[in-house]
């Protein structure tokens, strides 16, 4: 058995791990690098050995775990892509959206002459996505599936987003687990992560390996931010990931409203993708602990903003409101136009509710950056910048240790998907508290 880390080694994005087991070469996740420009440029590099991969298994649909797939096909990958039923539906939405944004960026770069040396091209196009989606096959969770002679795989819920799983591979000689992005011990809408009974090796994410999330209840924190913004007559802008955070925030807002804890402020979901994703997650309630009537209540009273024109007219109104829009780390999307109106005005609040990777506007704001560049212009940051850490979709340090510690068989641990400080801090804790052998994922190449 051999592991090769082609991404998410020393960083949180670009998850791509190749497992050679038996005569099979299996890639677990196939993600894009995101965040800092030097990382994003790596998406354009060739991936030697792409044609030698037999199959890809996705732990979930987020682009940093799936967004490289069309490029893998372009470089000769000829196998099938396996995932759970909700992941397949979310994958279609996320990949098509990424291809559209990538085409828009290329058009803009060519129009404004950003790319001086040659014509800017999108990373991939809609046609590439369609070809990719034809390769996808769904696997039911909790059952063993044969992956070629002598290798079988089982997918089990891990509490991160709808359809997300960890993967257990068993061969005659080895049992290895890939955690995927591990969710919280008590997620808001999903069931808690299951635990693999035994393993010889575990590939574990370490996003929050050096930190614990605050214990405050997210709805209490959200209530406070809403009330103080409302008193100032301001708007509350919440950059959200279309998958996961949008639904969590809408659920909390519906609870606060029905309990009479917040005034009747208009709520807008200004993201066609988040609207589509919310529809998908409502179709898969069996993957969640949410009941149908709670799911209905989440969307009652939320104004869905589909077209760009409706989004413009929402901006012009300028009245107090709660606006959820993509993208979650403020790297693009409609939230940027709302920022133009709100950032320079201290009445308004920008509320960050998810992980903010280095180099993103979300991280710059958290770090107290006095101005932010939007659409080529600089805007002063005078609005309140707030954060709710307890809404994270990732397990924190204690939760990672708890999940790992419950796996039998004293597995060897490989830590990936974390910034170096987080990963190293978790390495020491695993060694000292659980007594397990730990290795840090290092970037490799396929032989
Ligand atoms: Zn994820």
Short mmCIF file of C-alpha atoms and ligand atoms in Angstrom, two decimals:
data_model
loop_
_atom_site.label_atom_id
_atom_site.label_comp_id
_atom_site.label_asym_id
_atom_site.label_seq_id
_atom_site.Cartn_x
_atom_site.Cartn_y
_atom_site.Cartn_z
CA UNK A 1 0.00 0.00 0.00
CA UNK A 2 1.34 3.41 -0.95
CA UNK A 3 0.04 6.98 -0.50
CA UNK A 4 0.96 9.94 -2.72
CA UNK A 5 -0.26 13.41 -1.80
CA UNK A 6 -0.77 15.56 -4.90
CA UNK A 7 -2.47 18.38 -2.97
CA UNK A 8 -3.69 19.47 0.48
CA UNK A 9 -0.18 18.78 1.82
CA UNK A 10 0.82 21.76 3.97
CA UNK A 11 -2.29 23.63 2.81
CA UNK A 12 -6.09 23.28 3.08
CA UNK A 13 -7.01 23.09 -0.61
CA UNK A 14 -6.27 20.95 -3.67
CA UNK A 15 -7.12 17.63 -1.96
CA UNK A 16 -5.83 14.80 -4.17
CA UNK A 17 -4.43 11.65 -2.59
CA UNK A 18 -3.49 8.60 -4.61
CA UNK A 19 -3.73 5.20 -2.96
CA UNK A 20 -1.92 2.30 -4.62
CA UNK A 21 -3.40 -0.87 -3.18
CA UNK A 22 -3.40 -4.36 -4.75
CA UNK A 23 -3.20 -3.65 -8.46
CA UNK A 24 -5.47 -0.61 -8.12
CA UNK A 25 -4.54 3.04 -8.31
CA UNK A 26 -7.32 5.02 -6.64
CA UNK A 27 -7.44 8.79 -6.30
CA UNK A 28 -9.33 10.00 -3.25
CA UNK A 29 -10.70 13.49 -3.98
CA UNK A 30 -9.62 15.59 -6.91
CA UNK A 31 -9.73 19.19 -5.75
CA UNK A 32 -8.71 22.62 -6.94
CA UNK A 33 -6.18 24.77 -5.15
CA UNK A 34 -7.87 27.94 -3.89
CA UNK A 35 -6.85 31.10 -2.05
CA UNK A 36 -3.36 32.55 -2.62
CA UNK A 37 -2.40 33.21 -6.24
CA UNK A 38 0.70 31.01 -6.05
CA UNK A 39 -1.59 28.14 -5.04
CA UNK A 40 -4.20 28.85 -7.71
CA UNK A 41 -1.50 28.87 -10.39
CA UNK A 42 -0.82 25.22 -9.50
CA UNK A 43 -4.21 24.31 -11.00
CA UNK A 44 -2.67 25.05 -14.42
CA UNK A 45 0.28 22.68 -13.96
CA UNK A 46 0.20 19.26 -15.61
CA UNK A 47 -0.40 16.26 -13.41
CA UNK A 48 1.99 13.55 -14.58
CA UNK A 49 0.46 10.08 -14.30
CA UNK A 50 -3.19 11.20 -14.58
CA UNK A 51 -3.79 8.42 -17.14
CA UNK A 52 -2.50 5.75 -14.72
CA UNK A 53 -5.31 6.37 -12.21
CA UNK A 54 -7.98 3.64 -12.33
CA UNK A 55 -10.77 5.35 -10.36
CA UNK A 56 -11.57 8.46 -8.39
CA UNK A 57 -13.54 8.46 -5.16
CA UNK A 58 -15.00 11.73 -3.87
CA UNK A 59 -15.61 12.26 -0.16
CA UNK A 60 -17.81 15.30 -0.89
CA UNK A 61 -18.67 17.92 -3.49
CA UNK A 62 -16.74 21.02 -2.34
CA UNK A 63 -14.52 22.31 -5.17
CA UNK A 64 -11.30 21.94 -3.18
CA UNK A 65 -12.11 18.20 -3.26
CA UNK A 66 -13.73 17.87 -6.70
CA UNK A 67 -12.99 20.88 -8.91
CA UNK A 68 -9.93 19.42 -10.67
CA UNK A 69 -11.87 16.48 -12.18
CA UNK A 70 -12.42 17.98 -15.67
CA UNK A 71 -8.65 18.62 -15.90
CA UNK A 72 -7.89 15.05 -14.84
CA UNK A 73 -10.06 13.78 -17.72
CA UNK A 74 -8.33 16.12 -20.13
CA UNK A 75 -5.00 14.57 -19.13
CA UNK A 76 -6.08 11.03 -19.94
CA UNK A 77 -7.91 9.74 -16.85
CA UNK A 78 -10.22 7.11 -18.32
CA UNK A 79 -11.91 5.60 -15.25
CA UNK A 80 -15.10 6.17 -13.31
CA UNK A 81 -15.75 8.70 -10.54
CA UNK A 82 -17.59 7.38 -7.47
CA UNK A 83 -19.53 9.33 -4.84
CA UNK A 84 -22.78 9.35 -2.84
CA UNK A 85 -26.10 10.38 -4.48
CA UNK A 86 -26.25 13.90 -2.93
CA UNK A 87 -22.60 14.53 -3.86
CA UNK A 88 -23.38 13.69 -7.49
CA UNK A 89 -26.11 16.33 -7.63
CA UNK A 90 -24.07 18.98 -5.83
CA UNK A 91 -21.07 18.22 -8.05
CA UNK A 92 -23.07 19.12 -11.16
CA UNK A 93 -24.07 22.49 -9.67
CA UNK A 94 -20.60 23.37 -8.35
CA UNK A 95 -18.59 22.34 -11.42
CA UNK A 96 -20.94 24.10 -13.87
CA UNK A 97 -20.84 27.25 -11.75
CA UNK A 98 -17.04 27.14 -11.59
CA UNK A 99 -16.78 26.70 -15.38
CA UNK A 100 -19.10 29.69 -15.87
CA UNK A 101 -17.12 31.92 -13.48
CA UNK A 102 -13.83 30.82 -15.01
CA UNK A 103 -15.13 31.77 -18.49
CA UNK A 104 -16.32 35.15 -17.16
CA UNK A 105 -12.90 35.84 -15.59
CA UNK A 106 -11.14 34.99 -18.85
CA UNK A 107 -13.48 37.26 -20.83
CA UNK A 108 -12.89 40.12 -18.39
CA UNK A 109 -9.11 39.60 -18.43
CA UNK A 110 -9.08 39.73 -22.24
CA UNK A 111 -11.30 42.83 -22.30
CA UNK A 112 -9.27 44.75 -19.72
CA UNK A 113 -5.91 43.40 -20.90
CA UNK A 114 -4.90 41.81 -17.55
CA UNK A 115 -3.26 38.95 -19.40
CA UNK A 116 -0.67 40.82 -21.44
CA UNK A 117 1.28 37.91 -22.86
CA UNK A 118 -1.37 35.66 -24.27
CA UNK A 119 -5.11 35.26 -24.56
CA UNK A 120 -6.63 34.35 -21.19
CA UNK A 121 -8.41 30.98 -21.17
CA UNK A 122 -10.82 29.51 -18.62
CA UNK A 123 -9.41 26.64 -16.55
CA UNK A 124 -12.10 24.49 -18.19
CA UNK A 125 -15.41 24.87 -19.96
CA UNK A 126 -18.98 23.65 -19.62
CA UNK A 127 -18.32 20.89 -22.22
CA UNK A 128 -15.52 19.54 -20.01
CA UNK A 129 -17.89 19.44 -17.05
CA UNK A 130 -20.58 17.57 -19.03
CA UNK A 131 -17.99 14.93 -20.03
CA UNK A 132 -16.90 14.63 -16.39
CA UNK A 133 -20.43 14.19 -15.08
CA UNK A 134 -21.00 11.26 -17.49
CA UNK A 135 -18.29 9.35 -15.64
CA UNK A 136 -19.93 9.65 -12.21
CA UNK A 137 -21.43 6.58 -10.53
CA UNK A 138 -23.17 6.67 -7.19
CA UNK A 139 -22.41 4.34 -4.29
CA UNK A 140 -24.88 3.78 -1.48
CA UNK A 141 -23.48 4.58 1.97
CA UNK A 142 -22.79 2.00 4.70
CA UNK A 143 -22.42 -0.94 2.24
CA UNK A 144 -19.20 -2.51 0.97
CA UNK A 145 -18.49 -2.06 -2.74
CA UNK A 146 -15.87 -4.01 -4.68
CA UNK A 147 -13.16 -1.82 -6.26
CA UNK A 148 -11.39 -4.31 -8.50
CA UNK A 149 -9.97 -7.65 -7.30
CA UNK A 150 -9.17 -7.76 -3.58
CA UNK A 151 -10.13 -4.16 -2.74
CA UNK A 152 -13.41 -2.98 -1.29
CA UNK A 153 -14.66 0.39 -0.09
CA UNK A 154 -17.34 1.60 2.30
CA UNK A 155 -18.58 5.21 2.61
CA UNK A 156 -20.02 6.49 5.86
CA UNK A 157 -21.47 9.85 6.91
CA UNK A 158 -18.94 12.26 8.41
CA UNK A 159 -21.14 15.27 9.28
CA UNK A 160 -19.46 17.91 7.07
CA UNK A 161 -22.05 18.71 4.34
CA UNK A 162 -25.01 16.85 2.81
CA UNK A 163 -23.68 13.66 1.21
CA UNK A 164 -20.19 13.93 2.73
CA UNK A 165 -18.47 10.75 3.89
CA UNK A 166 -15.28 9.21 5.11
CA UNK A 167 -14.02 6.26 3.07
CA UNK A 168 -12.74 2.93 4.41
CA UNK A 169 -10.67 0.79 2.02
CA UNK A 170 -9.99 -2.84 2.86
CA UNK A 171 -7.64 -5.12 0.97
CA UNK A 172 -6.44 -8.58 2.02
CA UNK A 173 -3.63 -6.96 3.99
CA UNK A 174 -4.60 -3.36 4.74
CA UNK A 175 -7.37 -1.25 6.21
CA UNK A 176 -7.06 2.45 5.48
CA UNK A 177 -9.48 5.28 6.24
CA UNK A 178 -9.72 8.71 4.58
CA UNK A 179 -11.54 11.13 6.89
CA UNK A 180 -12.54 13.60 4.14
CA UNK A 181 -13.47 16.92 5.74
CA UNK A 182 -14.63 15.80 9.15
CA UNK A 183 -17.70 17.58 10.55
CA UNK A 184 -18.44 18.74 14.08
CA UNK A 185 -19.31 16.28 16.81
CA UNK A 186 -22.81 17.78 16.98
CA UNK A 187 -23.57 19.33 13.59
CA UNK A 188 -26.51 21.69 13.24
CA UNK A 189 -28.45 19.95 10.47
CA UNK A 190 -26.55 16.74 9.85
CA UNK A 191 -26.09 13.63 11.94
CA UNK A 192 -22.82 13.32 13.90
CA UNK A 193 -19.88 11.67 12.11
CA UNK A 194 -19.80 7.88 12.33
CA UNK A 195 -16.57 6.22 13.45
CA UNK A 196 -14.65 3.49 11.60
CA UNK A 197 -14.32 0.44 13.88
CA UNK A 198 -10.66 -0.36 13.04
CA UNK A 199 -7.89 0.80 10.78
CA UNK A 200 -4.17 0.28 10.11
CA UNK A 201 -3.83 3.79 8.67
CA UNK A 202 -5.91 6.97 8.73
CA UNK A 203 -5.51 9.99 6.47
CA UNK A 204 -6.89 12.77 8.65
CA UNK A 205 -7.68 16.38 7.81
CA UNK A 206 -6.23 19.00 10.16
CA UNK A 207 -7.86 22.33 9.19
CA UNK A 208 -8.45 23.26 12.85
CA UNK A 209 -5.69 21.09 14.30
CA UNK A 210 -4.42 23.91 16.52
CA UNK A 211 -7.72 25.44 17.65
CA UNK A 212 -11.00 24.73 19.35
CA UNK A 213 -14.19 26.42 18.23
CA UNK A 214 -15.87 28.75 20.74
CA UNK A 215 -18.52 27.06 22.87
CA UNK A 216 -21.07 29.88 22.41
CA UNK A 217 -24.28 28.77 20.73
CA UNK A 218 -24.25 30.06 17.15
CA UNK A 219 -27.84 31.30 17.35
CA UNK A 220 -27.00 33.47 20.39
CA UNK A 221 -24.05 34.97 18.53
CA UNK A 222 -26.12 35.53 15.41
CA UNK A 223 -28.88 37.21 17.44
CA UNK A 224 -26.39 39.67 18.97
CA UNK A 225 -24.90 40.66 15.60
CA UNK A 226 -28.34 41.10 14.05
CA UNK A 227 -29.64 43.26 16.89
CA UNK A 228 -26.67 45.64 17.01
CA UNK A 229 -26.66 46.05 13.22
CA UNK A 230 -30.43 46.68 13.27
CA UNK A 231 -30.00 49.38 15.96
CA UNK A 232 -27.50 51.18 13.71
CA UNK A 233 -29.97 50.97 10.80
CA UNK A 234 -27.43 48.92 8.87
CA UNK A 235 -27.39 45.88 6.65
CA UNK A 236 -25.97 42.54 7.65
CA UNK A 237 -24.02 40.92 4.83
CA UNK A 238 -23.16 37.25 5.24
CA UNK A 239 -20.77 35.78 2.66
CA UNK A 240 -21.81 32.13 2.46
CA UNK A 241 -20.70 28.93 0.82
CA UNK A 242 -23.59 27.74 -1.34
CA UNK A 243 -23.27 24.30 0.24
CA UNK A 244 -23.62 23.97 3.99
CA UNK A 245 -23.26 27.44 5.49
CA UNK A 246 -26.22 28.94 3.55
CA UNK A 247 -28.56 26.26 4.88
CA UNK A 248 -27.16 26.49 8.43
CA UNK A 249 -27.61 30.26 8.56
CA UNK A 250 -31.14 30.11 7.10
CA UNK A 251 -32.05 27.48 9.68
CA UNK A 252 -30.74 29.63 12.56
CA UNK A 253 -32.51 32.72 11.21
CA UNK A 254 -35.80 30.82 11.00
CA UNK A 255 -35.38 29.70 14.62
CA UNK A 256 -34.58 33.21 15.84
CA UNK A 257 -37.54 34.64 13.93
CA UNK A 258 -40.04 32.05 15.12
CA UNK A 259 -38.87 32.54 18.72
CA UNK A 260 -39.39 36.31 18.34
CA UNK A 261 -35.74 36.97 19.20
CA UNK A 262 -35.09 39.19 16.16
CA UNK A 263 -37.28 41.82 14.49
CA UNK A 264 -38.97 41.09 11.17
CA UNK A 265 -36.01 42.12 9.00
CA UNK A 266 -36.19 41.09 5.33
CA UNK A 267 -33.87 38.18 4.55
CA UNK A 268 -32.48 37.73 1.04
CA UNK A 269 -30.69 34.72 -0.40
CA UNK A 270 -28.88 36.44 -3.28
CA UNK A 271 -27.25 33.43 -4.90
CA UNK A 272 -28.80 31.32 -7.65
CA UNK A 273 -26.35 28.56 -6.76
CA UNK A 274 -27.22 28.57 -3.05
CA UNK A 275 -30.91 28.46 -4.02
CA UNK A 276 -30.30 25.42 -6.23
CA UNK A 277 -28.15 23.73 -3.58
CA UNK A 278 -30.81 24.36 -0.93
CA UNK A 279 -33.35 22.61 -3.17
CA UNK A 280 -31.04 19.61 -3.48
CA UNK A 281 -30.42 19.43 0.26
CA UNK A 282 -34.18 19.52 0.89
CA UNK A 283 -34.50 16.45 -1.37
CA UNK A 284 -32.04 14.53 0.80
CA UNK A 285 -33.55 14.97 4.24
CA UNK A 286 -32.70 11.33 5.02
CA UNK A 287 -29.05 12.50 5.16
CA UNK A 288 -29.95 15.07 7.82
CA UNK A 289 -31.66 15.26 11.18
CA UNK A 290 -33.83 18.11 9.89
CA UNK A 291 -37.56 17.41 9.69
CA UNK A 292 -39.66 18.31 6.66
CA UNK A 293 -41.58 21.04 8.48
CA UNK A 294 -38.32 22.58 9.76
CA UNK A 295 -36.95 22.51 6.21
CA UNK A 296 -40.07 24.31 4.99
CA UNK A 297 -39.81 26.90 7.78
CA UNK A 298 -36.21 27.65 6.76
CA UNK A 299 -37.35 29.10 3.46
CA UNK A 300 -40.64 30.67 4.54
CA UNK A 301 -40.16 34.41 4.38
CA UNK A 302 -36.75 34.24 2.66
CA UNK A 303 -36.68 36.26 -0.55
CA UNK A 304 -34.86 34.32 -3.23
CA UNK A 305 -32.90 36.56 -5.59
CA UNK A 306 -32.37 34.79 -8.90
CA UNK A 307 -31.38 37.30 -11.59
CA UNK A 308 -28.55 39.84 -11.60
CA UNK A 309 -31.18 42.55 -12.18
CA UNK A 310 -33.06 41.61 -9.00
CA UNK A 311 -29.72 41.68 -7.17
CA UNK A 312 -29.03 45.20 -8.47
CA UNK A 313 -32.44 46.43 -7.35
CA UNK A 314 -31.87 44.91 -3.88
CA UNK A 315 -28.65 46.96 -3.66
CA UNK A 316 -30.43 50.14 -4.70
CA UNK A 317 -33.08 49.76 -1.97
CA UNK A 318 -30.35 50.20 0.63
CA UNK A 319 -32.75 49.47 3.53
CA UNK A 320 -31.83 47.39 6.59
CA UNK A 321 -31.79 43.74 5.58
CA UNK A 322 -29.95 40.47 6.05
CA UNK A 323 -28.28 39.44 2.79
CA UNK A 324 -26.70 36.03 2.24
CA UNK A 325 -24.62 35.83 -0.95
CA UNK A 326 -21.68 33.90 -2.35
CA UNK A 327 -18.86 33.35 -2.19
CA UNK A 328 -18.07 32.16 1.32
CA UNK A 329 -14.53 33.56 1.44
CA UNK A 330 -15.50 36.67 -0.58
CA UNK A 331 -13.27 35.59 -3.46
CA UNK A 332 -15.97 36.39 -6.02
CA UNK A 333 -19.71 36.34 -6.62
CA UNK A 334 -22.50 38.78 -5.83
CA UNK A 335 -21.34 39.49 -2.27
CA UNK A 336 -18.62 41.73 -3.77
CA UNK A 337 -21.16 44.17 -5.21
CA UNK A 338 -22.88 44.36 -1.82
CA UNK A 339 -19.46 45.03 -0.26
CA UNK A 340 -19.02 48.08 -2.51
CA UNK A 341 -22.07 49.68 -0.87
CA UNK A 342 -21.51 48.51 2.67
CA UNK A 343 -17.77 48.29 3.42
CA UNK A 344 -17.17 52.08 3.63
CA UNK A 345 -20.14 52.68 5.99
CA UNK A 346 -19.86 51.89 9.75
CA UNK A 347 -23.60 51.20 10.11
CA UNK A 348 -23.25 47.90 8.25
CA UNK A 349 -21.81 44.54 9.32
CA UNK A 350 -19.96 41.86 7.39
CA UNK A 351 -20.40 38.54 9.19
CA UNK A 352 -17.96 35.74 8.35
CA UNK A 353 -19.28 32.28 9.19
CA UNK A 354 -16.86 29.79 7.62
CA UNK A 355 -13.18 29.03 7.23
CA UNK A 356 -11.30 31.92 5.55
CA UNK A 357 -8.23 30.69 3.67
CA UNK A 358 -5.09 32.87 3.58
CA UNK A 359 -5.09 35.33 0.69
CA UNK A 360 -8.88 35.59 0.45
CA UNK A 361 -10.76 38.86 1.10
CA UNK A 362 -12.49 37.13 4.01
CA UNK A 363 -9.14 36.46 5.71
CA UNK A 364 -7.89 40.01 4.97
CA UNK A 365 -10.96 41.48 6.67
CA UNK A 366 -10.56 39.18 9.68
CA UNK A 367 -6.92 40.25 9.94
CA UNK A 368 -8.02 43.90 10.14
CA UNK A 369 -6.91 45.01 6.67
CA UNK A 370 -7.91 48.73 6.37
CA UNK A 371 -8.94 48.51 2.71
CA UNK A 372 -10.14 45.84 0.32
CA UNK A 373 -9.84 45.70 -3.45
CA UNK A 374 -13.11 45.05 -5.27
CA UNK A 375 -13.46 44.99 -9.06
CA UNK A 376 -10.11 46.75 -9.47
CA UNK A 377 -10.82 49.56 -6.95
CA UNK A 378 -9.84 50.02 -3.30
CA UNK A 379 -12.58 50.42 -0.67
CA UNK A 380 -11.96 51.45 2.95
CA UNK A 381 -13.18 48.97 5.57
CA UNK A 382 -15.37 50.96 7.99
CA UNK A 383 -18.18 48.44 8.42
CA UNK A 384 -18.10 46.14 11.44
CA UNK A 385 -16.33 42.84 10.69
CA UNK A 386 -17.75 40.02 12.81
CA UNK A 387 -17.22 36.29 12.91
CA UNK A 388 -19.14 33.28 14.22
CA UNK A 389 -16.57 30.54 14.75
CA UNK A 390 -19.02 28.06 16.24
CA UNK A 391 -20.76 27.64 12.85
CA UNK A 392 -17.78 25.90 11.29
CA UNK A 393 -18.42 22.72 9.29
CA UNK A 394 -15.02 21.32 10.35
CA UNK A 395 -14.24 19.42 13.51
CA UNK A 396 -11.97 21.38 15.85
CA UNK A 397 -8.84 20.05 17.57
CA UNK A 398 -10.67 18.24 20.38
CA UNK A 399 -13.22 16.79 17.98
CA UNK A 400 -10.49 15.51 15.62
CA UNK A 401 -8.70 13.87 18.56
CA UNK A 402 -11.95 12.39 19.87
CA UNK A 403 -12.88 10.85 16.49
CA UNK A 404 -9.39 9.50 15.86
CA UNK A 405 -9.11 8.15 19.41
CA UNK A 406 -12.32 6.12 18.94
CA UNK A 407 -10.87 4.14 15.99
CA UNK A 408 -9.54 0.74 17.01
CA UNK A 409 -6.34 -0.92 15.83
CA UNK A 410 -3.80 1.83 16.76
CA UNK A 411 -3.63 3.21 13.20
CA UNK A 412 -0.70 5.11 11.76
CA UNK A 413 -1.91 8.65 11.04
CA UNK A 414 -1.15 10.78 7.98
CA UNK A 415 -2.14 14.42 8.47
CA UNK A 416 -3.20 16.46 5.45
CA UNK A 417 -5.54 19.37 4.67
CA UNK A 418 -4.15 21.94 7.11
CA UNK A 419 -1.85 24.94 7.24
CA UNK A 420 1.57 23.88 8.61
CA UNK A 421 1.04 25.32 12.09
CA UNK A 422 -2.31 23.57 12.55
CA UNK A 423 -1.01 20.25 11.23
CA UNK A 424 2.12 20.27 13.36
CA UNK A 425 0.26 21.19 16.51
CA UNK A 426 -2.19 18.32 15.92
CA UNK A 427 0.73 15.93 15.23
CA UNK A 428 2.14 16.57 18.72
CA UNK A 429 -1.26 16.17 20.38
CA UNK A 430 -1.91 12.85 18.61
CA UNK A 431 1.52 11.54 19.56
CA UNK A 432 1.32 12.67 23.19
CA UNK A 433 -2.32 12.00 23.96
CA UNK A 434 -3.16 9.01 21.75
CA UNK A 435 0.31 7.49 21.42
CA UNK A 436 -0.11 6.97 17.67
CA UNK A 437 2.59 7.24 15.01
CA UNK A 438 2.01 10.36 12.88
CA UNK A 439 3.40 11.47 9.56
CA UNK A 440 2.73 14.81 7.85
CA UNK A 441 1.54 14.69 4.24
CA UNK A 442 4.26 15.95 1.90
CA UNK A 443 3.67 16.90 -1.72
CA UNK A 444 4.56 13.93 -3.97
CA UNK A 445 4.53 12.90 -7.62
CA UNK A 446 3.09 9.81 -9.21
CA UNK A 447 5.72 7.25 -10.16
ZN1 LIG B 1 -15.34 20.57 2.46
#
